[in-house]
Amino acid sequence: MGSLLASRAAVWDAFTTTLFLAVTAGVLALLVGTLLAAMRVSPYAPLRTVATVYTEFLRNTPLTIVFFFFVFVTPSMGFTFAYKVAAVIALTCYTSAFVAEAVRSGINSVAVGQAEAARSLGMSFGQNLAIVVLPQAFRTAIPPLISVLIALVKNTSVAGAFSVLELFALSKRLTNAHSSDVIAILVGIALCYLVICIPLGRLAAALERKAAFAR
Amino acid sequence: MRAAGRAYGRAMTQTTSASRSESGTAPPLVTMREVQKHFGDLHVLRDIDLEVDAGEVVVVLGPSGSGKSTLCRTINRLETIDSGDITIDGSPLPASGPGLARLRAEVGMVFQSFNLFAHKSVLDNVTVAPIKVKRMPRREAEELGMRLLERVGVADQAQKLPAQLSGGQQQRVAIARSLAMQPKLMLFDEPTSALDPEMINEVIEVMTDLAREGMTMIAVTHEMGFARRTADRVVFMDAGRILEVAPPDRFFTAPESERAKDFLSKILHH
Ligand SMILES: Nc1ncnc2c1ncn2[C@@H]1O[C@H](COP(=O)(O)OP(=O)(O)O)[C@@H](O)[C@H]1O
Ligand SMILES: [Mg+2]
């Protein structure tokens, strides 16, 4: 415990880095994933195909490979990103596929009559989605989406292997430097992750309760 | 709009049958010509020819699975057709895009299962399409919405969610929601079939008022009383075909086809 307290400035930096990765990639993945889900139900076949291929591909690729791609492969194609930026891009690409699936299952849970009523009133596809279908889809999608976001928080640790000094990378450094204090360090770092994940779980519960009232 | 519509509409309904046969100058509001529709191998609409004049009330009858819902749904293109033409007020139904959306906005549709937007208040259900599709200012839309809710007798429920209303109330809200777009035509697909018996009349009354005010209507319904009293014509369908078109008194007293006789004996003696 002593070594953790001694390096609390470094822990705080690593914690904010983890939080930055999770929040930035989380927000971006929610946006991109929702767009992908919308593409998958759109009336235009090419959009559906692109979204399906993207989602299936990224869902079934190990996250480390996605990181590898943005850290080592894209520079050879002329796109070099700072490590943190590469990490955000990799996490966003990977997580957006899971968001897309969660939102799509939410969309499928909305009764078809809802979209038909919207169409019969003259709404466009975009209005139908934005006004009628997605608000209802998100209600069912909240529990799986929160799971996706919690997984994202933990997945930020992969960035540690790609030169981003976040919590996991810091824990390796600290345990190497203070081998007698390994357990305390690991427990302390794990607590830092909990500090991010537990409020997410709470948020899920609150949102679900709210959605249940509104139904 | 309402008063004018009513006067105009009354005149229309009262003279419908006469003007249909005599003058025939005004073009029909809905024209279906040689419409064919398949679901896979199933031929659900066969050689459908139908014209509906402005102000006319057409009731569609027929056994379950005969294609009544599909007929309604092709008219606002919730279902595509394989061949033939459908025109609304002279314009052919566009395949997709803003033209189709505009046309749909002119055709109201009331579903068996109400399909009110579950996450929106009753008033929002009625105002959302005028605001988003017609770009009507919110205040104006809300005034219109409250007037329509009053007209169908559910103004006191305006702030509730649909699930808090009875089936009959929900269906009346659904009618108000369609009317808010000021449609030229209303389609009803078994609007009372999902309702408990004691709620059927409140919906039928709203439909009857609407017909009296001159709204053009195509209604699939098993409410024979409504068909007898309110319809200008009855269309009888069986196995995807229109077998008979007749004024209700003639259809109910002297149906021509065996299928219609059979259908009526089942409906009237159950
Ligand atoms: N989306 C669909 N896919 C396949 N078959 C359908 C579909 N909708 C309706 N049908 C079939 O088409 C026929 C006519 O259906 P419908 O128009 O709903 O009849 P009705 O409203 O007169 O009961 C029925 O046999 C029905 O099973
Ligand atoms: Mg039907």
Short mmCIF file of C-alpha atoms and ligand atoms in Angstrom, two decimals:
data_model
loop_
_atom_site.label_atom_id
_atom_site.label_comp_id
_atom_site.label_asym_id
_atom_site.label_seq_id
_atom_site.Cartn_x
_atom_site.Cartn_y
_atom_site.Cartn_z
CA MET A 1 0.00 0.00 0.00
CA GLY A 2 2.84 2.30 0.85
CA SER A 3 4.29 2.23 -2.67
CA LEU A 4 0.87 3.11 -4.14
CA LEU A 5 0.54 6.09 -1.84
CA ALA A 6 4.09 7.13 -2.57
CA SER A 7 3.32 7.21 -6.30
CA ARG A 8 -0.17 8.68 -5.99
CA ALA A 9 0.59 11.40 -8.52
CA ALA A 10 1.44 8.69 -11.08
CA VAL A 11 -1.67 6.71 -10.09
CA TRP A 12 -3.82 9.79 -10.56
CA ASP A 13 -2.30 10.41 -14.00
CA ALA A 14 -2.85 6.81 -15.01
CA PHE A 15 -6.40 6.90 -13.64
CA THR A 16 -7.27 10.02 -15.63
CA THR A 17 -5.72 8.45 -18.73
CA THR A 18 -7.87 5.33 -18.32
CA LEU A 19 -10.89 7.53 -17.71
CA PHE A 20 -10.06 9.64 -20.77
CA LEU A 21 -9.78 6.55 -22.98
CA ALA A 22 -13.01 5.07 -21.64
CA VAL A 23 -15.08 8.26 -21.87
CA THR A 24 -13.80 9.38 -25.28
CA ALA A 25 -14.02 5.95 -26.89
CA GLY A 26 -17.33 5.34 -25.10
CA VAL A 27 -19.00 8.46 -26.47
CA LEU A 28 -17.59 7.93 -29.95
CA ALA A 29 -18.52 4.23 -29.96
CA LEU A 30 -22.10 5.06 -28.92
CA LEU A 31 -22.38 7.48 -31.84
CA VAL A 32 -20.68 5.26 -34.42
CA GLY A 33 -22.46 2.13 -33.16
CA THR A 34 -25.87 3.80 -33.34
CA LEU A 35 -25.10 4.95 -36.86
CA LEU A 36 -24.08 1.40 -37.79
CA ALA A 37 -27.29 -0.01 -36.30
CA ALA A 38 -29.28 2.55 -38.29
CA MET A 39 -27.42 1.54 -41.45
CA ARG A 40 -28.27 -2.11 -40.79
CA VAL A 41 -31.99 -1.43 -40.83
CA SER A 42 -31.91 1.15 -43.63
CA PRO A 43 -33.77 0.58 -46.89
CA TYR A 44 -30.51 0.89 -48.87
CA ALA A 45 -28.85 -2.47 -49.38
CA PRO A 46 -25.27 -1.14 -49.79
CA LEU A 47 -25.44 0.60 -46.40
CA ARG A 48 -26.76 -2.59 -44.81
CA THR A 49 -23.91 -4.60 -46.30
CA VAL A 50 -21.18 -2.18 -45.22
CA ALA A 51 -22.54 -2.07 -41.67
CA THR A 52 -22.94 -5.84 -41.45
CA VAL A 53 -19.43 -6.56 -42.70
CA TYR A 54 -17.91 -3.95 -40.39
CA THR A 55 -19.80 -5.20 -37.34
CA GLU A 56 -19.13 -8.88 -37.92
CA PHE A 57 -15.48 -8.24 -38.71
CA LEU A 58 -14.69 -6.12 -35.67
CA ARG A 59 -16.76 -8.16 -33.26
CA ASN A 60 -14.75 -11.22 -34.15
CA THR A 61 -11.25 -9.69 -34.17
CA PRO A 62 -9.12 -9.68 -31.00
CA LEU A 63 -8.77 -6.16 -29.66
CA THR A 64 -4.99 -6.47 -29.61
CA ILE A 65 -4.99 -6.91 -33.38
CA VAL A 66 -7.11 -3.79 -33.81
CA PHE A 67 -4.60 -1.87 -31.68
CA PHE A 68 -1.73 -3.37 -33.64
CA PHE A 69 -3.35 -2.14 -36.84
CA PHE A 70 -3.64 1.49 -35.73
CA VAL A 71 -0.26 1.59 -33.99
CA PHE A 72 1.92 -0.29 -36.49
CA VAL A 73 0.07 -0.77 -39.79
CA THR A 74 -1.58 2.57 -40.55
CA PRO A 75 1.75 4.49 -40.15
CA SER A 76 3.12 2.46 -43.06
CA MET A 77 0.06 3.62 -45.02
CA GLY A 78 0.89 7.22 -44.17
CA PHE A 79 -1.42 7.66 -41.14
CA THR A 80 0.53 8.01 -37.94
CA PHE A 81 -1.35 8.72 -34.73
CA ALA A 82 -0.11 9.62 -31.28
CA TYR A 83 -0.34 6.53 -29.07
CA LYS A 84 -3.29 7.87 -27.12
CA VAL A 85 -5.14 8.79 -30.29
CA ALA A 86 -4.45 5.40 -31.80
CA ALA A 87 -5.79 3.84 -28.61
CA VAL A 88 -9.01 5.88 -28.79
CA ILE A 89 -9.49 4.95 -32.45
CA ALA A 90 -8.87 1.25 -31.82
CA LEU A 91 -11.18 1.16 -28.80
CA THR A 92 -13.87 3.09 -30.68
CA CYS A 93 -13.76 0.84 -33.74
CA TYR A 94 -13.88 -2.31 -31.63
CA THR A 95 -16.54 -1.15 -29.16
CA SER A 96 -18.79 0.41 -31.81
CA ALA A 97 -19.38 -3.06 -33.27
CA PHE A 98 -20.75 -4.24 -29.92
CA VAL A 99 -22.79 -1.06 -29.49
CA ALA A 100 -24.24 -1.64 -32.96
CA GLU A 101 -25.34 -5.14 -32.03
CA ALA A 102 -26.91 -4.00 -28.76
CA VAL A 103 -28.78 -1.15 -30.47
CA ARG A 104 -29.86 -3.40 -33.32
CA SER A 105 -31.35 -5.93 -30.92
CA GLY A 106 -33.10 -3.00 -29.25
CA ILE A 107 -34.48 -1.89 -32.62
CA ASN A 108 -35.71 -5.41 -33.32
CA SER A 109 -37.55 -5.42 -30.01
CA VAL A 110 -39.67 -2.40 -31.01
CA ALA A 111 -43.03 -3.56 -32.38
CA VAL A 112 -43.20 -3.23 -36.18
CA GLY A 113 -46.47 -1.36 -35.82
CA GLN A 114 -44.57 1.58 -34.33
CA ALA A 115 -42.51 2.09 -37.47
CA GLU A 116 -45.53 1.43 -39.69
CA ALA A 117 -47.55 4.09 -37.91
CA ALA A 118 -44.67 6.52 -38.35
CA ARG A 119 -44.42 5.73 -42.05
CA SER A 120 -48.14 6.06 -42.53
CA LEU A 121 -47.95 9.57 -41.05
CA GLY A 122 -45.40 10.57 -43.70
CA MET A 123 -42.22 10.38 -41.65
CA SER A 124 -38.98 9.75 -43.51
CA PHE A 125 -36.71 6.84 -42.60
CA GLY A 126 -34.50 9.18 -40.57
CA GLN A 127 -37.44 10.74 -38.70
CA ASN A 128 -38.90 7.33 -38.06
CA LEU A 129 -35.64 6.18 -36.48
CA ALA A 130 -34.87 9.35 -34.55
CA ILE A 131 -38.36 10.09 -33.26
CA VAL A 132 -40.07 6.73 -32.93
CA VAL A 133 -37.80 3.70 -33.10
CA LEU A 134 -34.48 4.62 -31.47
CA PRO A 135 -35.90 6.20 -28.30
CA GLN A 136 -37.76 2.94 -27.66
CA ALA A 137 -34.87 0.77 -28.83
CA PHE A 138 -32.47 2.39 -26.34
CA ARG A 139 -34.74 1.43 -23.46
CA THR A 140 -34.30 -2.25 -24.16
CA ALA A 141 -30.69 -1.72 -25.13
CA ILE A 142 -29.66 -0.11 -21.83
CA PRO A 143 -28.56 -3.30 -19.99
CA PRO A 144 -26.49 -4.70 -22.89
CA LEU A 145 -25.07 -1.23 -23.63
CA ILE A 146 -23.89 -0.83 -20.05
CA SER A 147 -22.21 -4.25 -20.27
CA VAL A 148 -20.50 -3.08 -23.45
CA LEU A 149 -19.29 0.09 -21.71
CA ILE A 150 -18.03 -1.82 -18.67
CA ALA A 151 -16.13 -4.13 -21.02
CA LEU A 152 -14.72 -1.01 -22.67
CA VAL A 153 -13.40 0.32 -19.35
CA LYS A 154 -11.54 -2.94 -18.81
CA ASN A 155 -10.42 -3.10 -22.44
CA THR A 156 -8.61 0.22 -22.05
CA SER A 157 -5.92 -1.87 -20.32
CA VAL A 158 -4.86 -3.18 -23.74
CA ALA A 159 -3.60 0.34 -24.47
CA GLY A 160 -1.00 -0.29 -21.77
CA ALA A 161 0.76 -2.69 -24.10
CA PHE A 162 0.88 -0.01 -26.80
CA SER A 163 2.81 2.72 -24.99
CA VAL A 164 -0.09 4.44 -23.24
CA LEU A 165 0.61 4.84 -19.55
CA GLU A 166 -2.82 4.00 -18.16
CA LEU A 167 -3.69 2.08 -15.01
CA PHE A 168 -2.66 -1.36 -16.21
CA ALA A 169 0.71 -0.19 -17.57
CA LEU A 170 1.32 1.66 -14.33
CA SER A 171 0.49 -1.43 -12.28
CA LYS A 172 3.14 -3.36 -14.22
CA ARG A 173 5.67 -0.65 -13.60
CA LEU A 174 4.88 -0.45 -9.90
CA THR A 175 4.90 -4.19 -9.33
CA ASN A 176 8.25 -4.48 -11.09
CA ALA A 177 9.67 -1.74 -8.92
CA HIS A 178 8.15 -2.91 -5.62
CA SER A 179 7.95 -6.69 -5.86
CA SER A 180 7.24 -7.03 -2.13
CA ASP A 181 4.06 -4.96 -2.46
CA VAL A 182 2.44 -6.76 -5.43
CA ILE A 183 -0.88 -7.66 -3.83
CA ALA A 184 -1.54 -4.21 -2.42
CA ILE A 185 -0.68 -2.61 -5.75
CA LEU A 186 -2.94 -4.91 -7.78
CA VAL A 187 -5.83 -4.49 -5.33
CA GLY A 188 -5.36 -0.73 -5.40
CA ILE A 189 -5.37 -0.63 -9.21
CA ALA A 190 -8.40 -2.93 -9.38
CA LEU A 191 -10.20 -0.53 -7.03
CA CYS A 192 -9.49 2.29 -9.49
CA TYR A 193 -11.32 0.32 -12.20
CA LEU A 194 -14.20 -0.30 -9.79
CA VAL A 195 -14.46 3.43 -9.18
CA ILE A 196 -15.29 3.81 -12.87
CA CYS A 197 -17.39 0.67 -13.38
CA ILE A 198 -19.62 0.74 -10.30
CA PRO A 199 -21.20 4.11 -11.13
CA LEU A 200 -21.86 2.75 -14.63
CA GLY A 201 -23.75 -0.17 -13.13
CA ARG A 202 -25.67 2.25 -10.91
CA LEU A 203 -26.48 4.41 -13.91
CA ALA A 204 -27.80 1.34 -15.71
CA ALA A 205 -30.11 0.50 -12.82
CA ALA A 206 -31.39 4.09 -12.61
CA LEU A 207 -31.98 4.34 -16.36
CA GLU A 208 -33.78 1.02 -16.40
CA ARG A 209 -36.05 2.11 -13.59
CA LYS A 210 -36.81 5.33 -15.44
CA ALA A 211 -37.55 3.44 -18.66
CA ALA A 212 -39.82 1.03 -16.79
CA PHE A 213 -41.87 3.96 -15.44
CA ALA A 214 -42.15 5.53 -18.84
CA ARG A 215 -43.43 2.38 -20.51
CA MET B 1 -61.31 23.91 -41.86
CA ARG B 2 -63.71 21.80 -39.89
CA ALA B 3 -66.87 23.71 -40.63
CA ALA B 4 -66.10 24.06 -44.29
CA GLY B 5 -65.11 20.44 -44.51
CA ARG B 6 -68.32 19.41 -42.86
CA ALA B 7 -70.60 21.35 -45.16
CA TYR B 8 -68.71 20.29 -48.22
CA GLY B 9 -68.57 16.75 -46.93
CA ARG B 10 -72.28 16.52 -46.20
CA ALA B 11 -73.08 17.57 -49.66
CA MET B 12 -70.63 15.03 -50.94
CA THR B 13 -71.97 12.11 -48.94
CA GLN B 14 -75.57 12.89 -49.69
CA THR B 15 -75.04 13.08 -53.38
CA THR B 16 -72.41 10.43 -53.69
CA SER B 17 -74.42 7.65 -55.20
CA ALA B 18 -76.26 9.95 -57.54
CA SER B 19 -73.24 11.88 -58.75
CA ARG B 20 -71.25 8.69 -59.18
CA SER B 21 -73.59 7.37 -61.81
CA GLU B 22 -74.79 10.63 -63.35
CA SER B 23 -72.11 13.26 -63.70
CA GLY B 24 -68.85 11.41 -63.03
CA THR B 25 -66.92 14.61 -63.67
CA ALA B 26 -64.83 14.69 -60.48
CA PRO B 27 -62.01 12.14 -60.76
CA PRO B 28 -62.00 9.43 -58.12
CA LEU B 29 -59.80 10.04 -55.06
CA VAL B 30 -58.44 6.51 -55.15
CA THR B 31 -58.03 4.41 -58.25
CA MET B 32 -56.70 0.87 -58.24
CA ARG B 33 -56.24 -0.77 -61.60
CA GLU B 34 -55.38 -4.41 -62.21
CA VAL B 35 -53.41 -4.57 -59.00
CA GLN B 36 -51.60 -7.84 -58.36
CA LYS B 37 -49.71 -8.75 -55.23
CA HIS B 38 -47.94 -11.92 -54.14
CA PHE B 39 -46.39 -12.97 -50.86
CA GLY B 40 -44.00 -15.57 -52.25
CA ASP B 41 -46.23 -18.11 -53.96
CA LEU B 42 -49.37 -16.77 -52.37
CA HIS B 43 -51.41 -14.58 -54.72
CA VAL B 44 -52.95 -12.21 -52.15
CA LEU B 45 -54.43 -9.55 -54.44
CA ARG B 46 -55.82 -10.64 -57.81
CA ASP B 47 -56.92 -8.21 -60.50
CA ILE B 48 -58.02 -5.56 -58.04
CA ASP B 49 -59.98 -2.74 -59.69
CA LEU B 50 -61.48 -0.21 -57.35
CA GLU B 51 -62.39 3.46 -57.46
CA VAL B 52 -63.31 5.48 -54.44
CA ASP B 53 -64.75 8.97 -54.82
CA ALA B 54 -64.08 11.89 -52.54
CA GLY B 55 -66.50 11.77 -49.62
CA GLU B 56 -67.35 8.14 -50.14
CA VAL B 57 -67.33 5.52 -47.40
CA VAL B 58 -66.38 2.05 -48.56
CA VAL B 59 -66.55 -0.90 -46.20
CA VAL B 60 -64.45 -3.92 -47.10
CA LEU B 61 -65.78 -7.29 -45.95
CA GLY B 62 -64.50 -10.80 -46.41
CA PRO B 63 -63.28 -13.86 -44.59
CA SER B 64 -60.01 -13.84 -42.71
CA GLY B 65 -57.02 -14.10 -45.04
CA SER B 66 -58.93 -12.80 -48.06
CA GLY B 67 -56.54 -9.87 -48.50
CA LYS B 68 -58.43 -6.99 -46.85
CA SER B 69 -55.50 -5.76 -44.80
CA THR B 70 -53.14 -6.09 -47.73
CA LEU B 71 -55.55 -4.07 -49.88
CA CYS B 72 -55.52 -1.23 -47.33
CA ARG B 73 -51.79 -1.40 -46.89
CA THR B 74 -51.05 -1.14 -50.61
CA ILE B 75 -52.99 2.12 -50.76
CA ASN B 76 -50.38 3.91 -48.64
CA ARG B 77 -47.67 1.60 -49.84
CA LEU B 78 -46.92 -0.10 -46.56
CA GLU B 79 -46.94 -3.03 -48.98
CA THR B 80 -45.56 -2.82 -52.50
CA ILE B 81 -47.55 -4.19 -55.43
CA ASP B 82 -46.27 -6.49 -58.18
CA SER B 83 -48.14 -4.87 -61.05
CA GLY B 84 -51.03 -2.53 -61.77
CA ASP B 85 -51.49 1.11 -60.75
CA ILE B 86 -52.70 2.91 -57.70
CA THR B 87 -53.35 6.64 -57.89
CA ILE B 88 -54.38 8.95 -55.09
CA ASP B 89 -56.09 12.17 -56.14
CA GLY B 90 -54.67 11.78 -59.62
CA SER B 91 -51.03 11.15 -58.64
CA PRO B 92 -49.56 7.69 -58.97
CA LEU B 93 -47.98 6.28 -55.79
CA PRO B 94 -44.25 7.02 -55.90
CA ALA B 95 -41.97 4.08 -55.16
CA SER B 96 -40.06 5.76 -52.34
CA GLY B 97 -38.55 9.01 -51.12
CA PRO B 98 -40.08 12.36 -50.18
CA GLY B 99 -42.87 12.00 -52.76
CA LEU B 100 -44.06 8.83 -51.07
CA ALA B 101 -43.79 10.40 -47.62
CA ARG B 102 -45.87 13.38 -48.80
CA LEU B 103 -48.49 11.10 -50.21
CA ARG B 104 -48.63 9.00 -47.08
CA ALA B 105 -49.15 12.16 -45.07
CA GLU B 106 -52.37 12.65 -47.06
CA VAL B 107 -53.64 9.16 -46.29
CA GLY B 108 -54.43 8.42 -42.65
CA MET B 109 -54.25 4.87 -41.40
CA VAL B 110 -55.80 3.36 -38.31
CA PHE B 111 -54.53 -0.06 -37.28
CA GLN B 112 -56.18 -2.89 -35.41
CA SER B 113 -53.49 -2.68 -32.73
CA PHE B 114 -53.63 1.16 -32.42
CA ASN B 115 -49.83 1.48 -32.71
CA LEU B 116 -49.67 4.65 -30.67
CA PHE B 117 -46.08 5.73 -30.03
CA ALA B 118 -45.54 4.05 -26.68
CA HIS B 119 -42.96 6.50 -25.36
CA LYS B 120 -44.89 9.67 -26.15
CA SER B 121 -47.78 11.30 -24.34
CA VAL B 122 -51.21 11.21 -25.93
CA LEU B 123 -50.89 14.84 -27.01
CA ASP B 124 -47.38 14.28 -28.41
CA ASN B 125 -48.69 11.33 -30.38
CA VAL B 126 -51.11 13.68 -32.10
CA THR B 127 -48.72 16.62 -32.58
CA VAL B 128 -45.49 14.89 -33.58
CA ALA B 129 -46.33 14.37 -37.26
CA PRO B 130 -47.68 17.90 -37.88
CA ILE B 131 -44.57 19.33 -36.17
CA LYS B 132 -41.95 17.11 -37.77
CA VAL B 133 -43.49 16.33 -41.15
CA LYS B 134 -45.47 19.49 -41.84
CA ARG B 135 -43.18 21.83 -39.87
CA MET B 136 -46.19 23.26 -38.06
CA PRO B 137 -45.22 25.52 -35.13
CA ARG B 138 -45.55 23.61 -31.84
CA ARG B 139 -48.21 25.91 -30.38
CA GLU B 140 -50.38 25.63 -33.41
CA ALA B 141 -49.93 21.86 -33.45
CA GLU B 142 -50.87 21.62 -29.80
CA GLU B 143 -54.00 23.68 -30.32
CA LEU B 144 -54.94 21.46 -33.22
CA GLY B 145 -54.07 18.37 -31.17
CA MET B 146 -56.25 19.43 -28.25
CA ARG B 147 -59.14 20.23 -30.59
CA LEU B 148 -58.87 16.78 -32.15
CA LEU B 149 -58.57 15.04 -28.79
CA GLU B 150 -61.68 16.89 -27.67
CA ARG B 151 -63.45 15.83 -30.79
CA VAL B 152 -62.73 12.15 -30.10
CA GLY B 153 -63.50 12.60 -26.40
CA VAL B 154 -60.09 12.02 -24.79
CA ALA B 155 -58.85 15.57 -24.17
CA ASP B 156 -58.71 14.87 -20.42
CA GLN B 157 -56.09 12.16 -21.06
CA ALA B 158 -53.76 14.39 -23.09
CA GLN B 159 -50.77 14.18 -20.75
CA LYS B 160 -50.93 10.43 -20.12
CA LEU B 161 -48.96 7.72 -21.86
CA PRO B 162 -50.88 5.48 -24.26
CA ALA B 163 -50.50 2.41 -22.01
CA GLN B 164 -52.49 4.21 -19.30
CA LEU B 165 -55.56 4.43 -21.56
CA SER B 166 -58.22 1.85 -22.34
CA GLY B 167 -58.20 0.24 -25.76
CA GLY B 168 -61.14 2.31 -26.93
CA GLN B 169 -59.45 5.51 -25.80
CA GLN B 170 -56.20 4.50 -27.49
CA GLN B 171 -57.96 3.84 -30.76
CA ARG B 172 -59.70 7.22 -30.60
CA VAL B 173 -56.30 8.86 -30.02
CA ALA B 174 -54.98 6.95 -33.03
CA ILE B 175 -57.80 8.39 -35.12
CA ALA B 176 -57.02 11.89 -33.83
CA ARG B 177 -53.34 11.34 -34.64
CA SER B 178 -54.21 10.53 -38.26
CA LEU B 179 -56.63 13.44 -38.53
CA ALA B 180 -53.93 15.85 -37.35
CA MET B 181 -52.29 15.46 -40.75
CA GLN B 182 -55.54 16.59 -42.38
CA PRO B 183 -55.65 13.57 -44.67
CA LYS B 184 -57.78 13.33 -47.80
CA LEU B 185 -58.48 9.69 -47.10
CA MET B 186 -58.66 7.51 -44.03
CA LEU B 187 -57.95 3.79 -44.04
CA PHE B 188 -59.25 1.69 -41.16
CA ASP B 189 -58.01 -1.87 -40.80
CA GLU B 190 -60.31 -3.63 -38.34
CA PRO B 191 -60.16 -0.71 -35.91
CA THR B 192 -62.44 -2.39 -33.36
CA SER B 193 -61.26 -5.99 -33.58
CA ALA B 194 -58.81 -5.70 -30.68
CA LEU B 195 -61.35 -3.99 -28.42
CA ASP B 196 -63.50 -5.30 -25.62
CA PRO B 197 -67.15 -5.25 -26.72
CA GLU B 198 -68.12 -2.34 -24.48
CA MET B 199 -65.52 -0.11 -26.18
CA ILE B 200 -66.45 -0.85 -29.76
CA ASN B 201 -69.23 1.71 -29.93
CA GLU B 202 -67.16 4.66 -28.82
CA VAL B 203 -64.82 4.06 -31.76
CA ILE B 204 -67.64 3.36 -34.22
CA GLU B 205 -69.29 6.63 -33.14
CA VAL B 206 -66.13 8.58 -33.95
CA MET B 207 -65.93 6.88 -37.33
CA THR B 208 -69.59 7.59 -38.02
CA ASP B 209 -69.14 11.29 -37.18
CA LEU B 210 -66.14 11.42 -39.45
CA ALA B 211 -68.10 9.88 -42.30
CA ARG B 212 -70.93 12.33 -41.71
CA GLU B 213 -68.45 15.20 -41.91
CA GLY B 214 -67.49 14.05 -45.36
CA MET B 215 -64.24 12.16 -44.82
CA THR B 216 -63.42 9.68 -47.54
CA MET B 217 -62.98 6.31 -45.87
CA ILE B 218 -62.02 2.76 -46.68
CA ALA B 219 -62.79 0.62 -43.67
CA VAL B 220 -62.21 -3.06 -43.09
CA THR B 221 -64.59 -3.93 -40.28
CA HIS B 222 -66.86 -6.64 -38.99
CA GLU B 223 -69.23 -4.07 -37.55
CA MET B 224 -72.21 -4.79 -39.78
CA GLY B 225 -74.25 -2.03 -38.17
CA PHE B 226 -71.66 0.52 -39.25
CA ALA B 227 -71.55 -0.97 -42.74
CA ARG B 228 -75.35 -0.85 -43.09
CA ARG B 229 -75.81 2.64 -41.72
CA THR B 230 -72.73 4.45 -42.95
CA ALA B 231 -71.22 2.77 -45.99
CA ASP B 232 -71.98 4.03 -49.47
CA ARG B 233 -70.70 0.78 -50.88
CA VAL B 234 -69.64 -2.59 -49.59
CA VAL B 235 -66.72 -4.37 -51.21
CA PHE B 236 -66.70 -8.11 -50.64
CA MET B 237 -63.36 -9.91 -50.99
CA ASP B 238 -62.52 -13.57 -51.10
CA ALA B 239 -59.18 -15.23 -51.81
CA GLY B 240 -57.60 -11.99 -53.02
CA ARG B 241 -60.40 -11.03 -55.40
CA ILE B 242 -63.13 -8.44 -55.20
CA LEU B 243 -66.21 -10.60 -55.74
CA GLU B 244 -68.94 -8.02 -55.18
CA VAL B 245 -69.35 -4.28 -54.93
CA ALA B 246 -72.80 -3.14 -53.89
CA PRO B 247 -74.66 -0.63 -51.75
CA PRO B 248 -75.03 -2.09 -48.27
CA ASP B 249 -78.80 -2.65 -48.36
CA ARG B 250 -78.47 -4.68 -51.51
CA PHE B 251 -75.40 -6.55 -50.33
CA PHE B 252 -76.96 -7.53 -47.03
CA THR B 253 -80.38 -8.45 -48.39
CA ALA B 254 -79.48 -9.92 -51.76
CA PRO B 255 -75.83 -10.92 -52.05
CA GLU B 256 -75.03 -12.32 -55.48
CA SER B 257 -72.15 -14.73 -54.96
CA GLU B 258 -72.34 -17.97 -53.03
CA ARG B 259 -69.22 -16.94 -51.12
CA ALA B 260 -70.88 -13.74 -49.94
CA LYS B 261 -74.04 -15.61 -48.90
CA ASP B 262 -71.92 -18.09 -47.03
CA PHE B 263 -69.90 -15.32 -45.37
CA LEU B 264 -72.99 -13.38 -44.33
CA SER B 265 -74.71 -16.42 -42.88
CA LYS B 266 -71.67 -17.07 -40.72
CA ILE B 267 -71.28 -13.46 -39.63
CA LEU B 268 -74.93 -12.81 -38.94
CA HIS B 269 -75.75 -16.04 -37.12
CA HIS B 270 -72.80 -16.54 -34.84
N1 LIG C 1 -46.16 -10.10 -44.64
C1 LIG C 1 -46.74 -11.23 -45.10
N2 LIG C 1 -45.98 -12.25 -45.55
C2 LIG C 1 -46.53 -13.36 -46.03
N3 LIG C 1 -47.85 -13.59 -46.11
C3 LIG C 1 -48.67 -12.62 -45.67
C4 LIG C 1 -48.16 -11.40 -45.14
N4 LIG C 1 -49.20 -10.62 -44.77
C5 LIG C 1 -50.31 -11.33 -45.07
N5 LIG C 1 -50.01 -12.53 -45.61
C6 LIG C 1 -50.95 -13.53 -46.08
O1 LIG C 1 -51.71 -12.93 -47.10
C7 LIG C 1 -53.05 -13.33 -47.01
C8 LIG C 1 -53.95 -12.13 -46.89
O2 LIG C 1 -53.68 -11.52 -45.67
P1 LIG C 1 -54.49 -10.24 -45.15
O3 LIG C 1 -54.45 -9.20 -46.20
O4 LIG C 1 -53.92 -9.91 -43.82
O5 LIG C 1 -55.95 -10.82 -45.02
P2 LIG C 1 -57.18 -10.27 -44.17
O6 LIG C 1 -56.83 -8.91 -43.67
O7 LIG C 1 -58.32 -10.28 -45.12
O8 LIG C 1 -57.40 -11.25 -43.07
C9 LIG C 1 -53.15 -14.29 -45.83
O9 LIG C 1 -53.10 -15.61 -46.31
C10 LIG C 1 -51.94 -13.96 -45.02
O10 LIG C 1 -51.49 -15.09 -44.34
MG MG C 2 -56.62 -8.25 -41.72
#
